[in-house]
Amino acid sequence: MITYDLELGWRADEEANERMTEAFGNLVYEREKGVAGYYNLPEDSKLIVSEVQAFASSNEVIQKCDTIVVIGIGGSSLGAKAVDSMLRHRYPGARRMLFLENPDPVDILEKFATITKERSLFLVISKSGTTVETMSIFKAVIDHFHIDLDGDDKERIIAITDEGSALCHFVDHHGIKAYTIPHNVGGRFSVLSSVGIVPLTLAGYDTCTLLAGAASMVERFFDAQEEHLLIKAAFIAKNWETYRMNVLFAYATCLEDFAKWYVQLWGESLGKIDRCGNRVGPTPAGHIGSVDQHSFLQLVMQGPRDKSVTFLKVERFEKDLEIPDIRLEHIQKSDFVNGHTFNELINAECDATRRSVMKEGVPVDSITLDRIDEANIGELILYYELLTSLTGAMLHIDTYDQPGVELGKRILVKTFQKGPNG
């Protein structure tokens, strides 16, 4: 179960109420007309789970694997990486997931050194099928591990891409297993498509329950039972020029990759030029409590009043560790927590920080998970995707394109086309 508390110190006026009504209608239209396909993934992807489980149970190569190597970047890796990080402690027997994302030669070679080809399954993921970082790392994998694409080695490669993409044609040519991504699902909204469901299912996670949690949120939202989402989106859209940064403070180490996923989802979706030609979009920032209370919190408390803060908290960590009742000479100031659990400490820090931030007049909202499990993670993913779509609708932008990242890609191509002499 997840609870959502809005403590924004703001009430919707008539204009904001009109924005909420219009935005909700926009999302209903997007769902009915197939403008954005992520609304249907919690139901549609159940078939992928069944197919992957059947395929894996009959495939000797997969049965001998202990490592799932994901070759992808951005939306092709961040979602699955976030779910893996959050659930890993609950699945000690799950296959290891290793992510090859960044074309950093040191990072790539260090990870290569931990991979045994005979015990690994390689998933190359690219919606377009031409992502330069992903394809370059894929080539390095083929070369380093001497993978014979026309021999038995192709059994340890799976591609996930758009139907008809260059990568799709490549795997068809070699007879390599492939799963497709719906054309109307963008990369950053794709975690519950084959992009995330295939690797997570192969790793051994309960992806059916993950999808069920997401499906429940979709159903409740379109049944008009999640008004807090509309209110929060309206606050952000109406006040983003005042509160230019939305800070996610997540109070669990395993939520760090989720915070990175949120930053990509938010930044790539909402940083746009609106229909009137204005540059819009609140800046996302993801931080981990209580670690970043000792750094970024100072900026929130006494820096510019241009931030809103979301506190993401876990009620029960499911593992108990007590702070020993030990008195150490000269450092007794910390003894007030002796005998309490670390679960109590981190959540008390979250609550104390939230109250202190509110006293400074910073708009705050809280998301509390009763525990970290598959259903809650699925709901949380859909919560942020729906919030992003609502905010985009209220900002009058196209939430699902990303024209701002294309220029750098074109410059990169021209750089290499010029050759060594420029």
CSV table of C-alpha atoms in Angstrom, one decimal:
chain,number,residue,atom,x,y,z
A,1,MET,CA,0.0,0.0,0.0
A,2,ILE,CA,1.1,3.5,-0.8
A,3,THR,CA,-0.2,6.7,0.8
A,4,TYR,CA,0.1,10.2,-0.7
A,5,ASP,CA,0.1,13.4,1.3
A,6,LEU,CA,0.0,16.8,-0.2
A,7,GLU,CA,1.3,19.6,2.1
A,8,LEU,CA,1.9,22.2,-0.6
A,9,GLY,CA,0.3,25.1,1.2
A,10,TRP,CA,-1.7,25.8,-2.0
A,11,ARG,CA,-5.3,25.6,-3.0
A,12,ALA,CA,-6.5,25.3,-6.6
A,13,ASP,CA,-8.3,28.3,-8.0
A,14,GLU,CA,-10.8,28.3,-10.9
A,15,GLU,CA,-8.1,28.4,-13.5
A,16,ALA,CA,-6.3,25.4,-11.9
A,17,ASN,CA,-9.5,23.5,-11.7
A,18,GLU,CA,-10.1,24.1,-15.4
A,19,ARG,CA,-6.5,22.9,-16.1
A,20,MET,CA,-7.1,19.7,-14.1
A,21,THR,CA,-10.4,18.9,-16.0
A,22,GLU,CA,-8.8,19.5,-19.3
A,23,ALA,CA,-5.7,17.5,-18.5
A,24,PHE,CA,-7.7,14.5,-17.3
A,25,GLY,CA,-9.6,14.7,-20.5
A,26,ASN,CA,-6.4,14.8,-22.5
A,27,LEU,CA,-5.1,11.6,-20.8
A,28,VAL,CA,-8.4,9.8,-21.4
A,29,TYR,CA,-8.1,10.8,-25.1
A,30,GLU,CA,-4.5,9.6,-25.3
A,31,ARG,CA,-5.5,6.3,-23.9
A,32,GLU,CA,-8.5,5.8,-26.1
A,33,LYS,CA,-6.8,6.9,-29.3
A,34,GLY,CA,-3.5,5.2,-28.6
A,35,VAL,CA,-1.5,8.4,-28.5
A,36,ALA,CA,0.5,7.0,-25.6
A,37,GLY,CA,0.6,3.3,-25.2
A,38,TYR,CA,2.0,3.1,-21.7
A,39,TYR,CA,-1.5,3.2,-20.1
A,40,ASN,CA,-2.1,-0.3,-21.5
A,41,LEU,CA,1.2,-1.9,-20.7
A,42,PRO,CA,0.2,-3.3,-17.2
A,43,GLU,CA,-2.4,-5.5,-19.0
A,44,ASP,CA,-0.7,-6.1,-22.4
A,45,SER,CA,2.7,-7.1,-20.9
A,46,LYS,CA,1.2,-10.1,-19.0
A,47,LEU,CA,1.4,-12.0,-22.3
A,48,ILE,CA,5.2,-11.1,-22.5
A,49,VAL,CA,5.7,-12.6,-19.0
A,50,SER,CA,4.0,-15.8,-20.0
A,51,GLU,CA,6.0,-16.0,-23.3
A,52,VAL,CA,9.3,-15.3,-21.6
A,53,GLN,CA,8.8,-17.9,-18.9
A,54,ALA,CA,7.8,-20.5,-21.4
A,55,PHE,CA,10.8,-19.6,-23.6
A,56,ALA,CA,13.3,-19.7,-20.7
A,57,SER,CA,12.0,-23.0,-19.3
A,58,SER,CA,12.7,-24.7,-22.6
A,59,ASN,CA,16.0,-23.0,-23.4
A,60,GLU,CA,19.1,-24.8,-22.0
A,61,VAL,CA,21.4,-21.8,-22.6
A,62,ILE,CA,19.2,-19.6,-20.4
A,63,GLN,CA,18.9,-22.3,-17.7
A,64,LYS,CA,22.7,-22.4,-17.4
A,65,CYS,CA,23.0,-18.6,-17.1
A,66,ASP,CA,23.5,-16.8,-13.9
A,67,THR,CA,24.0,-13.3,-15.4
A,68,ILE,CA,21.7,-11.1,-17.5
A,69,VAL,CA,23.7,-8.5,-19.3
A,70,VAL,CA,21.6,-5.5,-20.4
A,71,ILE,CA,23.1,-3.4,-23.2
A,72,GLY,CA,21.2,-0.2,-23.4
A,73,ILE,CA,21.1,3.4,-22.3
A,74,GLY,CA,18.5,5.9,-20.9
A,75,GLY,CA,15.0,4.5,-21.2
A,76,SER,CA,16.4,1.2,-22.4
A,77,SER,CA,18.1,0.5,-19.1
A,78,LEU,CA,17.1,2.9,-16.3
A,79,GLY,CA,13.7,1.4,-15.5
A,80,ALA,CA,14.9,-2.2,-15.3
A,81,LYS,CA,17.9,-1.1,-13.3
A,82,ALA,CA,15.7,0.8,-10.8
A,83,VAL,CA,13.4,-2.2,-10.3
A,84,ASP,CA,16.4,-4.6,-9.9
A,85,SER,CA,17.9,-2.3,-7.3
A,86,MET,CA,14.7,-2.1,-5.3
A,87,LEU,CA,13.9,-5.8,-5.4
A,88,ARG,CA,17.4,-7.4,-5.2
A,89,HIS,CA,17.3,-7.8,-1.4
A,90,ARG,CA,14.1,-9.8,-1.6
A,91,TYR,CA,15.5,-12.2,-4.3
A,92,PRO,CA,18.8,-13.6,-3.1
A,93,GLY,CA,18.5,-16.3,-5.8
A,94,ALA,CA,17.8,-14.0,-8.7
A,95,ARG,CA,20.2,-13.9,-11.6
A,96,ARG,CA,22.6,-11.1,-11.5
A,97,MET,CA,21.8,-8.1,-13.7
A,98,LEU,CA,24.7,-6.2,-15.2
A,99,PHE,CA,24.1,-3.0,-17.2
A,100,LEU,CA,26.4,-1.8,-20.0
A,101,GLU,CA,25.2,1.7,-20.5
A,102,ASN,CA,27.9,4.3,-20.8
A,103,PRO,CA,30.6,4.3,-23.5
A,104,ASP,CA,33.3,4.7,-20.9
A,105,PRO,CA,36.1,2.4,-21.7
A,106,VAL,CA,37.2,1.9,-18.1
A,107,ASP,CA,33.7,1.0,-17.0
A,108,ILE,CA,33.1,-1.3,-20.0
A,109,LEU,CA,36.4,-3.3,-19.5
A,110,GLU,CA,35.9,-3.5,-15.7
A,111,LYS,CA,32.4,-5.0,-16.3
A,112,PHE,CA,33.7,-7.3,-19.1
A,113,ALA,CA,36.2,-8.8,-16.5
A,114,THR,CA,33.2,-9.9,-14.4
A,115,ILE,CA,31.4,-11.6,-17.3
A,116,THR,CA,31.7,-15.3,-18.2
A,117,LYS,CA,30.2,-15.8,-21.6
A,118,GLU,CA,29.1,-19.4,-21.0
A,119,ARG,CA,27.0,-18.2,-18.0
A,120,SER,CA,25.6,-15.0,-19.5
A,121,LEU,CA,22.7,-13.9,-21.6
A,122,PHE,CA,23.1,-10.7,-23.5
A,123,LEU,CA,20.1,-8.4,-24.1
A,124,VAL,CA,20.7,-5.6,-26.6
A,125,ILE,CA,17.9,-2.9,-26.2
A,126,SER,CA,17.3,0.0,-28.5
A,127,LYS,CA,14.0,1.3,-29.6
A,128,SER,CA,15.3,2.9,-32.7
A,129,GLY,CA,17.8,0.1,-33.3
A,130,THR,CA,20.5,2.6,-34.1
A,131,THR,CA,21.5,4.1,-30.7
A,132,VAL,CA,25.2,4.8,-31.2
A,133,GLU,CA,26.3,4.1,-27.6
A,134,THR,CA,24.3,0.8,-27.4
A,135,MET,CA,25.4,-0.4,-30.9
A,136,SER,CA,29.0,0.4,-30.2
A,137,ILE,CA,29.0,-1.5,-26.9
A,138,PHE,CA,27.2,-4.4,-28.6
A,139,LYS,CA,30.0,-4.6,-31.1
A,140,ALA,CA,32.5,-4.6,-28.3
A,141,VAL,CA,30.7,-7.4,-26.6
A,142,ILE,CA,30.7,-9.4,-29.9
A,143,ASP,CA,34.4,-8.8,-30.4
A,144,HIS,CA,35.6,-9.3,-26.8
A,145,PHE,CA,33.7,-12.5,-26.1
A,146,HIS,CA,34.2,-13.9,-29.7
A,147,ILE,CA,30.5,-14.3,-30.2
A,148,ASP,CA,29.6,-16.3,-33.4
A,149,LEU,CA,26.4,-14.7,-34.6
A,150,ASP,CA,25.6,-17.5,-36.9
A,151,GLY,CA,26.5,-20.3,-34.5
A,152,ASP,CA,25.4,-21.5,-31.1
A,153,ASP,CA,26.3,-18.1,-29.5
A,154,LYS,CA,23.3,-16.5,-31.0
A,155,GLU,CA,21.2,-18.4,-28.5
A,156,ARG,CA,22.6,-16.2,-25.7
A,157,ILE,CA,21.5,-13.0,-27.5
A,158,ILE,CA,18.1,-11.4,-27.3
A,159,ALA,CA,17.2,-8.1,-28.9
A,160,ILE,CA,14.4,-5.7,-27.8
A,161,THR,CA,13.6,-3.0,-30.3
A,162,ASP,CA,10.8,-1.5,-32.5
A,163,GLU,CA,9.3,-3.6,-35.2
A,164,GLY,CA,11.0,-2.8,-38.5
A,165,SER,CA,14.0,-1.1,-36.9
A,166,ALA,CA,17.6,-1.6,-38.1
A,167,LEU,CA,18.2,-3.9,-35.1
A,168,CYS,CA,15.1,-5.8,-36.0
A,169,HIS,CA,16.4,-6.5,-39.5
A,170,PHE,CA,19.8,-7.5,-38.0
A,171,VAL,CA,18.3,-10.1,-35.7
A,172,ASP,CA,16.0,-11.4,-38.5
A,173,HIS,CA,19.1,-11.8,-40.7
A,174,HIS,CA,20.9,-13.9,-38.1
A,175,GLY,CA,17.8,-15.7,-36.6
A,176,ILE,CA,18.3,-14.1,-33.2
A,177,LYS,CA,15.4,-14.0,-30.7
A,178,ALA,CA,13.7,-10.6,-30.5
A,179,TYR,CA,10.9,-8.9,-28.6
A,180,THR,CA,9.3,-5.7,-29.9
A,181,ILE,CA,8.3,-2.4,-28.3
A,182,PRO,CA,5.0,-0.8,-29.1
A,183,HIS,CA,5.5,2.1,-31.5
A,184,ASN,CA,3.4,4.4,-29.2
A,185,VAL,CA,5.5,3.8,-26.1
A,186,GLY,CA,8.5,6.1,-25.8
A,187,GLY,CA,11.8,4.8,-24.2
A,188,ARG,CA,11.4,6.7,-20.9
A,189,PHE,CA,7.8,5.3,-20.5
A,190,SER,CA,8.9,1.7,-21.5
A,191,VAL,CA,9.9,0.0,-18.3
A,192,LEU,CA,6.7,-2.1,-18.2
A,193,SER,CA,7.0,-3.1,-21.9
A,194,SER,CA,9.4,-5.8,-23.1
A,195,VAL,CA,12.2,-3.3,-22.3
A,196,GLY,CA,11.9,-4.0,-18.6
A,197,ILE,CA,9.7,-7.0,-18.4
A,198,VAL,CA,11.9,-9.3,-20.4
A,199,PRO,CA,15.1,-8.8,-18.5
A,200,LEU,CA,13.4,-8.7,-15.1
A,201,THR,CA,11.4,-11.8,-15.8
A,202,LEU,CA,14.5,-13.6,-17.0
A,203,ALA,CA,16.3,-12.5,-13.8
A,204,GLY,CA,13.6,-14.2,-11.8
A,205,TYR,CA,11.5,-11.4,-10.5
A,206,ASP,CA,7.7,-11.6,-10.0
A,207,THR,CA,6.8,-9.3,-12.9
A,208,CYS,CA,3.2,-10.4,-12.8
A,209,THR,CA,2.7,-8.7,-9.4
A,210,LEU,CA,4.7,-5.7,-10.6
A,211,LEU,CA,2.2,-5.3,-13.5
A,212,ALA,CA,-0.8,-5.9,-11.2
A,213,GLY,CA,0.3,-3.0,-9.0
A,214,ALA,CA,0.7,-0.7,-12.0
A,215,ALA,CA,-2.7,-1.9,-13.4
A,216,SER,CA,-4.4,-1.0,-10.2
A,217,MET,CA,-3.1,2.6,-10.3
A,218,VAL,CA,-4.2,3.0,-13.9
A,219,GLU,CA,-7.7,1.7,-13.1
A,220,ARG,CA,-8.1,3.9,-10.1
A,221,PHE,CA,-6.8,7.0,-11.9
A,222,PHE,CA,-9.2,6.7,-14.8
A,223,ASP,CA,-12.0,6.0,-12.4
A,224,ALA,CA,-11.2,9.5,-10.9
A,225,GLN,CA,-10.0,8.0,-7.6
A,226,GLU,CA,-6.6,9.6,-7.5
A,227,GLU,CA,-7.3,13.4,-7.4
A,228,HIS,CA,-4.1,14.0,-5.6
A,229,LEU,CA,-2.3,13.4,-8.9
A,230,LEU,CA,-4.3,16.2,-10.6
A,231,ILE,CA,-3.7,18.6,-7.7
A,232,LYS,CA,0.0,18.0,-7.6
A,233,ALA,CA,0.3,18.4,-11.4
A,234,ALA,CA,-1.7,21.6,-11.3
A,235,PHE,CA,0.5,23.0,-8.6
A,236,ILE,CA,3.7,22.2,-10.6
A,237,ALA,CA,2.3,23.5,-13.9
A,238,LYS,CA,0.9,26.7,-12.4
A,239,ASN,CA,3.9,27.5,-10.1
A,240,TRP,CA,6.9,26.1,-12.0
A,241,GLU,CA,8.3,29.5,-12.7
A,242,THR,CA,8.4,30.2,-8.9
A,243,TYR,CA,9.4,26.6,-7.9
A,244,ARG,CA,11.7,25.8,-10.8
A,245,MET,CA,13.1,22.6,-9.2
A,246,ASN,CA,11.3,19.5,-8.0
A,247,VAL,CA,13.5,17.6,-5.5
A,248,LEU,CA,12.9,14.0,-4.8
A,249,PHE,CA,14.3,13.0,-1.4
A,250,ALA,CA,14.2,9.2,-1.3
A,251,TYR,CA,14.9,7.6,2.1
A,252,ALA,CA,16.3,4.2,1.2
A,253,THR,CA,19.6,3.4,-0.6
A,254,CYS,CA,17.8,1.0,-3.0
A,255,LEU,CA,15.8,3.9,-4.3
A,256,GLU,CA,18.8,5.7,-5.8
A,257,ASP,CA,18.3,4.2,-9.3
A,258,PHE,CA,14.6,4.9,-9.1
A,259,ALA,CA,15.5,8.6,-8.5
A,260,LYS,CA,17.7,8.5,-11.6
A,261,TRP,CA,14.8,7.0,-13.6
A,262,TYR,CA,12.5,9.8,-12.3
A,263,VAL,CA,15.1,12.5,-13.4
A,264,GLN,CA,15.1,11.1,-17.0
A,265,LEU,CA,11.4,10.7,-17.2
A,266,TRP,CA,10.7,14.2,-15.9
A,267,GLY,CA,13.6,16.1,-17.7
A,268,GLU,CA,13.1,14.6,-21.1
A,269,SER,CA,9.3,14.8,-21.0
A,270,LEU,CA,8.8,18.3,-19.5
A,271,GLY,CA,11.7,20.4,-20.7
A,272,LYS,CA,10.1,21.8,-23.8
A,273,ILE,CA,9.0,24.8,-25.8
A,274,ASP,CA,5.2,25.2,-25.4
A,275,ARG,CA,2.7,26.0,-28.0
A,276,CYS,CA,3.2,29.7,-27.4
A,277,GLY,CA,7.0,29.5,-27.9
A,278,ASN,CA,7.9,29.7,-24.3
A,279,ARG,CA,10.6,27.5,-22.7
A,280,VAL,CA,9.0,25.6,-19.9
A,281,GLY,CA,9.7,22.8,-17.4
A,282,PRO,CA,10.6,22.3,-13.8
A,283,THR,CA,14.1,20.8,-13.2
A,284,PRO,CA,14.2,17.4,-11.5
A,285,ALA,CA,16.7,16.5,-8.9
A,286,GLY,CA,17.0,13.1,-7.2
A,287,HIS,CA,18.6,12.7,-3.8
A,288,ILE,CA,19.0,10.0,-1.1
A,289,GLY,CA,18.1,10.6,2.5
A,290,SER,CA,19.7,10.8,4.9
A,291,VAL,CA,23.0,11.0,3.0
A,292,ASP,CA,22.1,14.2,1.1
A,293,GLN,CA,20.8,15.9,4.2
A,294,HIS,CA,24.4,16.6,4.8
A,295,SER,CA,24.8,18.4,1.5
A,296,PHE,CA,21.9,19.4,-0.7
A,297,LEU,CA,19.5,20.1,2.2
A,298,GLN,CA,21.3,23.3,3.1
A,299,LEU,CA,20.5,24.7,-0.4
A,300,VAL,CA,16.8,23.8,0.1
A,301,MET,CA,16.7,25.4,3.5
A,302,GLN,CA,18.5,28.7,3.0
A,303,GLY,CA,19.1,28.9,-0.7
A,304,PRO,CA,16.7,30.4,-3.3
A,305,ARG,CA,13.1,29.7,-2.7
A,306,ASP,CA,12.7,28.0,-6.1
A,307,LYS,CA,12.2,24.4,-5.0
A,308,SER,CA,9.4,22.0,-4.1
A,309,VAL,CA,10.3,18.8,-2.3
A,310,THR,CA,8.9,15.3,-2.5
A,311,PHE,CA,9.7,12.9,0.3
A,312,LEU,CA,9.7,9.2,-0.6
A,313,LYS,CA,9.7,7.0,2.5
A,314,VAL,CA,9.5,3.3,3.3
A,315,GLU,CA,7.5,2.5,6.4
A,316,ARG,CA,9.0,-1.0,7.0
A,317,PHE,CA,12.3,-2.2,5.7
A,318,GLU,CA,11.6,-5.8,6.5
A,319,LYS,CA,15.1,-6.3,8.0
A,320,ASP,CA,15.8,-5.3,11.6
A,321,LEU,CA,19.0,-3.8,12.8
A,322,GLU,CA,19.2,-2.3,16.3
A,323,ILE,CA,21.5,0.5,17.2
A,324,PRO,CA,23.6,-1.0,20.0
A,325,ASP,CA,23.2,0.5,23.5
A,326,ILE,CA,26.9,1.3,23.7
A,327,ARG,CA,28.2,4.5,25.3
A,328,LEU,CA,31.4,5.7,23.8
A,329,GLU,CA,33.6,8.2,25.7
A,330,HIS,CA,33.4,11.8,24.5
A,331,ILE,CA,30.7,11.1,21.8
A,332,GLN,CA,27.6,10.6,24.0
A,333,LYS,CA,25.7,13.2,22.1
A,334,SER,CA,24.4,10.4,19.7
A,335,ASP,CA,23.3,8.2,22.6
A,336,PHE,CA,19.6,9.3,22.4
A,337,VAL,CA,19.1,6.8,19.6
A,338,ASN,CA,20.6,3.8,21.4
A,339,GLY,CA,18.3,0.8,21.5
A,340,HIS,CA,16.2,2.0,18.6
A,341,THR,CA,16.3,0.5,15.2
A,342,PHE,CA,17.9,1.9,12.0
A,343,ASN,CA,14.4,1.7,10.5
A,344,GLU,CA,13.2,4.1,13.2
A,345,LEU,CA,16.2,6.4,12.8
A,346,ILE,CA,16.0,6.9,9.0
A,347,ASN,CA,12.2,7.5,9.1
A,348,ALA,CA,12.5,9.9,12.0
A,349,GLU,CA,15.1,11.7,10.0
A,350,CYS,CA,12.8,11.9,7.1
A,351,ASP,CA,9.9,13.2,9.2
A,352,ALA,CA,12.2,15.8,11.0
A,353,THR,CA,13.6,17.0,7.7
A,354,ARG,CA,10.1,17.3,6.1
A,355,ARG,CA,8.9,19.4,9.1
A,356,SER,CA,12.0,21.6,9.0
A,357,VAL,CA,11.6,22.2,5.2
A,358,MET,CA,7.9,23.0,5.7
A,359,LYS,CA,8.8,25.6,8.4
A,360,GLU,CA,10.9,27.3,5.8
A,361,GLY,CA,7.9,27.7,3.6
A,362,VAL,CA,9.0,25.1,1.0
A,363,PRO,CA,6.1,23.3,-0.7
A,364,VAL,CA,6.2,19.6,0.3
A,365,ASP,CA,4.4,16.4,-0.6
A,366,SER,CA,5.1,12.9,0.8
A,367,ILE,CA,4.8,9.4,-0.7
A,368,THR,CA,5.0,6.5,1.9
A,369,LEU,CA,5.4,2.9,0.9
A,370,ASP,CA,4.3,0.5,3.6
A,371,ARG,CA,7.2,-1.7,2.2
A,372,ILE,CA,9.2,-2.2,-0.9
A,373,ASP,CA,7.5,-4.9,-2.9
A,374,GLU,CA,6.5,-5.6,-6.5
A,375,ALA,CA,3.0,-4.2,-6.3
A,376,ASN,CA,4.1,-1.0,-4.7
A,377,ILE,CA,6.9,-0.5,-7.2
A,378,GLY,CA,4.4,-1.0,-10.1
A,379,GLU,CA,2.1,1.5,-8.6
A,380,LEU,CA,4.9,4.0,-8.0
A,381,ILE,CA,6.1,3.7,-11.6
A,382,LEU,CA,2.6,4.5,-12.9
A,383,TYR,CA,2.2,7.3,-10.4
A,384,TYR,CA,5.2,9.1,-11.8
A,385,GLU,CA,4.3,8.4,-15.4
A,386,LEU,CA,0.7,9.7,-15.0
A,387,LEU,CA,2.0,12.7,-13.1
A,388,THR,CA,4.4,13.5,-15.9
A,389,SER,CA,1.7,13.2,-18.6
A,390,LEU,CA,-0.7,15.4,-16.5
A,391,THR,CA,1.9,18.1,-16.0
A,392,GLY,CA,2.8,18.0,-19.7
A,393,ALA,CA,-0.8,18.5,-20.6
A,394,MET,CA,-1.2,21.4,-18.3
A,395,LEU,CA,2.0,23.0,-19.6
A,396,HIS,CA,0.6,22.6,-23.2
A,397,ILE,CA,3.6,20.7,-24.5
A,398,ASP,CA,4.1,17.4,-26.3
A,399,THR,CA,5.2,15.2,-23.4
A,400,TYR,CA,6.3,12.3,-25.6
A,401,ASP,CA,8.8,13.9,-28.0
A,402,GLN,CA,12.4,14.9,-27.3
A,403,PRO,CA,13.6,17.3,-30.1
A,404,GLY,CA,16.1,18.9,-27.8
A,405,VAL,CA,18.4,15.8,-27.8
A,406,GLU,CA,18.5,15.4,-31.6
A,407,LEU,CA,20.9,18.3,-32.4
A,408,GLY,CA,23.7,16.7,-30.3
A,409,LYS,CA,23.2,13.4,-32.2
A,410,ARG,CA,23.6,15.2,-35.6
A,411,ILE,CA,26.7,17.0,-34.5
A,412,LEU,CA,28.2,13.7,-33.3
A,413,VAL,CA,27.6,12.1,-36.7
A,414,LYS,CA,29.2,15.1,-38.5
A,415,THR,CA,32.2,15.0,-36.1
A,416,PHE,CA,33.0,11.4,-37.1
A,417,GLN,CA,32.2,11.9,-40.8
A,418,LYS,CA,34.8,14.7,-41.0
A,419,GLY,CA,37.6,12.2,-40.4
A,420,PRO,CA,40.9,12.7,-38.5
A,421,ASN,CA,41.8,15.9,-40.3
A,422,GLY,CA,38.5,17.7,-39.5
